[in-house]
């Protein structure tokens, strides 16, 4: 069965420092993976997606993620955090039949 | 990317009343839409899969008579919370995938609806 695990429920960084949000997946085949961001009381916005093309994926707002099959990981990174990055981040994997598996989410706090 | 519009963005209703939430795909057709519920500080929980022209498929533990889903067209699905109670207060989000793209797997999400039952 497919699953997505976000390893940290909360991450706190200082503004201007790097961001690392961790996601591991389990799948019997090479999956597609996405990162979404959710600001308070808002819907989900797609940050980036991996669909079996380049393993290093660049997204919006300076975020990127690298698909590492050997480590079954798809960690989200950003070189320098901004206050506006404070939000909830979800690692997501679609399944067959159009369903979607969500990670538990990681709340990112950015300190001034 | 494609746009999914959800309405209303927030609603307050009295206990015992019903509330309808709409989910529209604005620039694409969606044979299938999904309804999620999100409790505070938690991930999204899939409630049901809405299929155009047929009955919705509910996840285990979700009361189909409580959460009525109608998907009458390729661009509109509605979720009606019937006889709402305070414990139904939550954030509800819909999503859809583009039918034309066939096996396209990216889901587009609505803005969400904050329901408060008083």
CSV table of C-alpha atoms in Angstrom, one decimal:
chain,number,residue,atom,x,y,z
A,1,UNK,CA,0.0,0.0,0.0
A,2,UNK,CA,1.1,3.5,-0.7
A,3,UNK,CA,1.8,5.9,2.2
A,4,UNK,CA,3.4,9.3,2.9
A,5,UNK,CA,5.1,10.2,6.1
A,6,UNK,CA,6.1,13.7,7.1
A,7,UNK,CA,8.7,13.3,9.7
A,8,UNK,CA,8.2,16.6,11.6
A,9,UNK,CA,4.9,18.0,12.8
A,10,UNK,CA,6.6,21.4,13.5
A,11,UNK,CA,9.6,23.1,12.1
A,12,UNK,CA,10.9,26.4,13.4
A,13,UNK,CA,13.5,28.5,11.6
A,14,UNK,CA,14.8,32.0,11.6
A,15,UNK,CA,14.1,34.3,8.8
A,16,UNK,CA,16.9,34.1,6.2
A,17,UNK,CA,18.0,30.6,7.2
A,18,UNK,CA,17.4,27.4,5.2
A,19,UNK,CA,14.2,25.4,5.4
A,20,UNK,CA,14.0,21.6,5.3
A,21,UNK,CA,10.7,19.8,5.5
A,22,UNK,CA,11.0,16.0,5.3
A,23,UNK,CA,8.8,13.6,3.6
A,24,UNK,CA,9.2,9.8,3.1
A,25,UNK,CA,7.0,7.6,1.0
A,26,UNK,CA,6.4,4.0,0.5
A,27,UNK,CA,5.2,2.6,-2.8
A,28,UNK,CA,5.6,-0.5,-4.8
A,29,UNK,CA,6.2,1.6,-7.9
A,30,UNK,CA,7.8,4.9,-8.7
A,31,UNK,CA,5.2,7.4,-7.4
A,32,UNK,CA,4.2,10.9,-8.3
A,33,UNK,CA,4.7,13.2,-5.4
A,34,UNK,CA,3.6,16.8,-4.6
A,35,UNK,CA,4.1,19.4,-2.0
A,36,UNK,CA,1.2,21.7,-1.2
A,37,UNK,CA,1.1,24.8,1.1
A,38,UNK,CA,-1.8,25.9,3.1
A,39,UNK,CA,-2.1,29.3,4.8
A,40,UNK,CA,-4.5,29.7,7.7
A,41,UNK,CA,-8.1,29.2,6.6
A,42,UNK,CA,-7.1,28.9,3.0
A,43,UNK,CA,-7.2,26.1,0.5
A,44,UNK,CA,-4.1,24.2,-0.7
A,45,UNK,CA,-1.7,25.7,-3.2
A,46,UNK,CA,0.6,23.5,-5.3
A,47,UNK,CA,4.3,24.3,-4.6
A,48,UNK,CA,5.8,21.7,-6.9
A,49,UNK,CA,5.4,18.2,-8.3
A,50,UNK,CA,7.5,15.2,-9.2
A,51,UNK,CA,6.2,13.0,-12.0
A,52,UNK,CA,9.0,10.7,-13.0
A,53,UNK,CA,11.0,13.4,-14.9
A,54,UNK,CA,13.9,15.3,-13.4
A,55,UNK,CA,14.5,14.2,-9.8
A,56,UNK,CA,15.3,17.8,-8.7
A,57,UNK,CA,12.1,19.8,-8.9
A,58,UNK,CA,11.9,23.5,-8.7
A,59,UNK,CA,8.7,25.1,-7.5
A,60,UNK,CA,7.2,28.4,-6.7
A,61,UNK,CA,8.5,30.9,-4.1
A,62,UNK,CA,12.0,29.5,-4.2
A,63,UNK,CA,11.1,26.0,-3.0
A,64,UNK,CA,12.6,22.9,-4.4
A,65,UNK,CA,12.5,19.2,-3.7
A,66,UNK,CA,14.6,16.2,-4.7
A,67,UNK,CA,13.2,12.8,-5.3
A,68,UNK,CA,15.6,10.2,-4.0
A,69,UNK,CA,14.5,6.7,-4.8
A,70,UNK,CA,17.2,5.0,-2.8
A,71,UNK,CA,16.1,6.9,0.3
A,72,UNK,CA,12.4,6.9,-0.6
A,73,UNK,CA,12.4,10.6,0.2
A,74,UNK,CA,11.1,13.8,-1.3
A,75,UNK,CA,12.2,16.5,1.1
A,76,UNK,CA,11.2,20.1,0.5
A,77,UNK,CA,13.9,22.8,0.8
A,78,UNK,CA,14.3,26.5,0.5
A,79,UNK,CA,17.7,28.3,0.9
A,80,UNK,CA,16.3,31.3,2.8
A,81,UNK,CA,13.1,31.4,4.7
A,82,UNK,CA,10.8,34.4,4.6
A,83,UNK,CA,8.1,35.4,7.1
A,84,UNK,CA,5.5,34.7,4.4
A,85,UNK,CA,6.6,31.1,4.3
A,86,UNK,CA,5.0,30.4,7.6
A,87,UNK,CA,2.2,28.0,6.9
A,88,UNK,CA,1.2,24.3,6.8
A,89,UNK,CA,2.9,22.1,4.3
A,90,UNK,CA,1.6,18.8,3.0
A,91,UNK,CA,3.5,16.1,1.1
A,92,UNK,CA,1.0,14.4,-1.1
A,93,UNK,CA,0.9,11.3,-3.3
A,94,UNK,CA,-1.9,10.5,-5.8
A,95,UNK,CA,-3.0,6.9,-6.1
A,96,UNK,CA,-4.7,4.9,-8.7
A,97,UNK,CA,-8.4,5.8,-9.0
A,98,UNK,CA,-7.7,9.5,-8.5
A,99,UNK,CA,-7.5,9.3,-4.7
A,100,UNK,CA,-4.9,11.3,-2.9
A,101,UNK,CA,-2.8,10.4,0.1
A,102,UNK,CA,-1.9,13.2,2.4
A,103,UNK,CA,1.0,13.4,4.8
A,104,UNK,CA,0.0,14.6,8.3
A,105,UNK,CA,1.4,18.0,7.5
A,106,UNK,CA,4.3,20.1,8.9
A,107,UNK,CA,3.7,23.5,10.3
A,108,UNK,CA,6.5,25.9,9.5
A,109,UNK,CA,7.2,28.7,11.9
A,110,UNK,CA,9.5,31.6,10.8
A,111,UNK,CA,11.0,33.7,13.5
A,112,UNK,CA,12.1,37.3,12.8
B,1,UNK,CA,-3.1,25.8,-13.4
B,2,UNK,CA,-6.8,24.9,-13.4
B,3,UNK,CA,-9.1,26.7,-11.0
B,4,UNK,CA,-11.5,25.2,-8.5
B,5,UNK,CA,-13.9,27.6,-6.8
B,6,UNK,CA,-15.5,26.8,-3.5
B,7,UNK,CA,-18.4,28.8,-2.1
B,8,UNK,CA,-19.0,30.0,0.5
B,9,UNK,CA,-15.6,30.6,2.1
B,10,UNK,CA,-17.2,30.7,5.5
B,11,UNK,CA,-20.6,30.1,6.9
B,12,UNK,CA,-22.2,30.2,10.4
B,13,UNK,CA,-25.5,28.3,10.9
B,14,UNK,CA,-27.7,27.3,13.7
B,15,UNK,CA,-27.9,23.8,15.0
B,16,UNK,CA,-30.5,21.7,13.2
B,17,UNK,CA,-30.3,23.6,9.9
B,18,UNK,CA,-28.7,22.5,6.7
B,19,UNK,CA,-25.8,24.1,4.8
B,20,UNK,CA,-24.8,23.6,1.2
B,21,UNK,CA,-21.3,24.0,0.0
B,22,UNK,CA,-20.5,24.3,-3.7
B,23,UNK,CA,-17.4,23.2,-5.6
B,24,UNK,CA,-17.0,24.3,-9.2
B,25,UNK,CA,-14.3,23.6,-11.7
B,26,UNK,CA,-14.0,26.9,-13.6
B,27,UNK,CA,-12.0,26.1,-16.6
B,28,UNK,CA,-12.0,22.3,-16.9
B,29,UNK,CA,-14.4,19.4,-16.6
B,30,UNK,CA,-14.2,17.1,-13.6
B,31,UNK,CA,-15.8,13.7,-13.7
B,32,UNK,CA,-14.7,13.1,-10.2
B,33,UNK,CA,-14.4,15.5,-7.3
B,34,UNK,CA,-13.4,14.9,-3.7
B,35,UNK,CA,-14.6,16.3,-0.4
B,36,UNK,CA,-12.3,16.6,2.5
B,37,UNK,CA,-12.7,17.6,6.1
B,38,UNK,CA,-9.9,19.2,8.1
B,39,UNK,CA,-9.9,19.5,11.9
B,40,UNK,CA,-7.7,22.1,13.5
B,41,UNK,CA,-4.0,21.4,13.2
B,42,UNK,CA,-4.7,18.2,11.4
B,43,UNK,CA,-4.3,16.8,7.9
B,44,UNK,CA,-7.1,16.5,5.4
B,45,UNK,CA,-9.5,13.5,5.8
B,46,UNK,CA,-11.2,12.3,2.7
B,47,UNK,CA,-14.9,12.1,3.2
B,48,UNK,CA,-16.2,11.1,-0.1
B,49,UNK,CA,-15.6,10.8,-3.8
B,50,UNK,CA,-18.2,12.6,-5.9
B,51,UNK,CA,-18.9,11.0,-9.3
B,52,UNK,CA,-20.7,13.0,-12.0
B,53,UNK,CA,-24.1,11.4,-12.8
B,54,UNK,CA,-23.9,8.7,-10.1
B,55,UNK,CA,-23.9,8.2,-6.4
B,56,UNK,CA,-21.0,9.4,-4.3
B,57,UNK,CA,-18.6,6.9,-2.7
B,58,UNK,CA,-18.2,7.6,1.0
B,59,UNK,CA,-15.2,6.7,3.2
B,60,UNK,CA,-15.7,4.4,6.1
B,61,UNK,CA,-17.2,6.2,9.1
B,62,UNK,CA,-18.7,9.1,7.1
B,63,UNK,CA,-22.5,9.2,7.3
B,64,UNK,CA,-23.9,9.5,3.8
B,65,UNK,CA,-27.3,10.8,5.1
B,66,UNK,CA,-25.5,13.5,7.1
B,67,UNK,CA,-23.3,14.6,4.3
B,68,UNK,CA,-25.3,14.7,1.0
B,69,UNK,CA,-23.3,14.9,-2.1
B,70,UNK,CA,-24.6,15.8,-5.5
B,71,UNK,CA,-22.6,16.0,-8.7
B,72,UNK,CA,-25.1,16.9,-11.3
B,73,UNK,CA,-22.7,18.3,-13.9
B,74,UNK,CA,-19.1,18.0,-15.0
B,75,UNK,CA,-18.3,21.3,-13.3
B,76,UNK,CA,-20.3,21.3,-10.1
B,77,UNK,CA,-20.4,19.2,-7.0
B,78,UNK,CA,-22.3,20.1,-3.8
B,79,UNK,CA,-21.9,19.0,-0.2
B,80,UNK,CA,-24.9,19.5,2.0
B,81,UNK,CA,-24.4,19.1,5.7
B,82,UNK,CA,-27.9,18.2,7.0
B,83,UNK,CA,-29.2,18.9,10.5
B,84,UNK,CA,-25.9,20.4,11.4
B,85,UNK,CA,-24.5,20.2,14.9
B,86,UNK,CA,-21.6,21.9,16.6
B,87,UNK,CA,-19.4,18.9,16.1
B,88,UNK,CA,-19.8,19.3,12.4
B,89,UNK,CA,-17.9,22.6,12.6
B,90,UNK,CA,-14.8,22.2,10.6
B,91,UNK,CA,-13.0,23.3,7.5
B,92,UNK,CA,-14.2,21.5,4.3
B,93,UNK,CA,-12.2,21.4,1.1
B,94,UNK,CA,-13.0,20.1,-2.3
B,95,UNK,CA,-10.7,19.0,-5.1
B,96,UNK,CA,-10.9,17.9,-8.7
B,97,UNK,CA,-8.8,16.6,-11.5
B,98,UNK,CA,-9.0,17.5,-15.1
B,99,UNK,CA,-11.1,15.0,-17.1
B,100,UNK,CA,-9.6,16.0,-20.4
B,101,UNK,CA,-6.1,15.2,-19.2
B,102,UNK,CA,-7.3,11.7,-18.6
B,103,UNK,CA,-4.7,10.2,-16.3
B,104,UNK,CA,-3.5,13.6,-15.1
B,105,UNK,CA,-2.8,13.2,-11.4
B,106,UNK,CA,-2.5,16.8,-10.1
B,107,UNK,CA,-5.4,17.7,-8.0
B,108,UNK,CA,-6.7,21.3,-7.8
B,109,UNK,CA,-8.2,22.4,-4.6
B,110,UNK,CA,-10.9,24.8,-3.7
B,111,UNK,CA,-10.3,27.6,-1.2
B,112,UNK,CA,-12.1,25.7,1.5
B,113,UNK,CA,-15.2,26.5,3.6
B,114,UNK,CA,-15.1,27.2,7.3
B,115,UNK,CA,-18.3,26.0,8.8
B,116,UNK,CA,-19.3,27.0,12.3
B,117,UNK,CA,-22.4,25.6,13.8
B,118,UNK,CA,-23.8,27.5,16.8
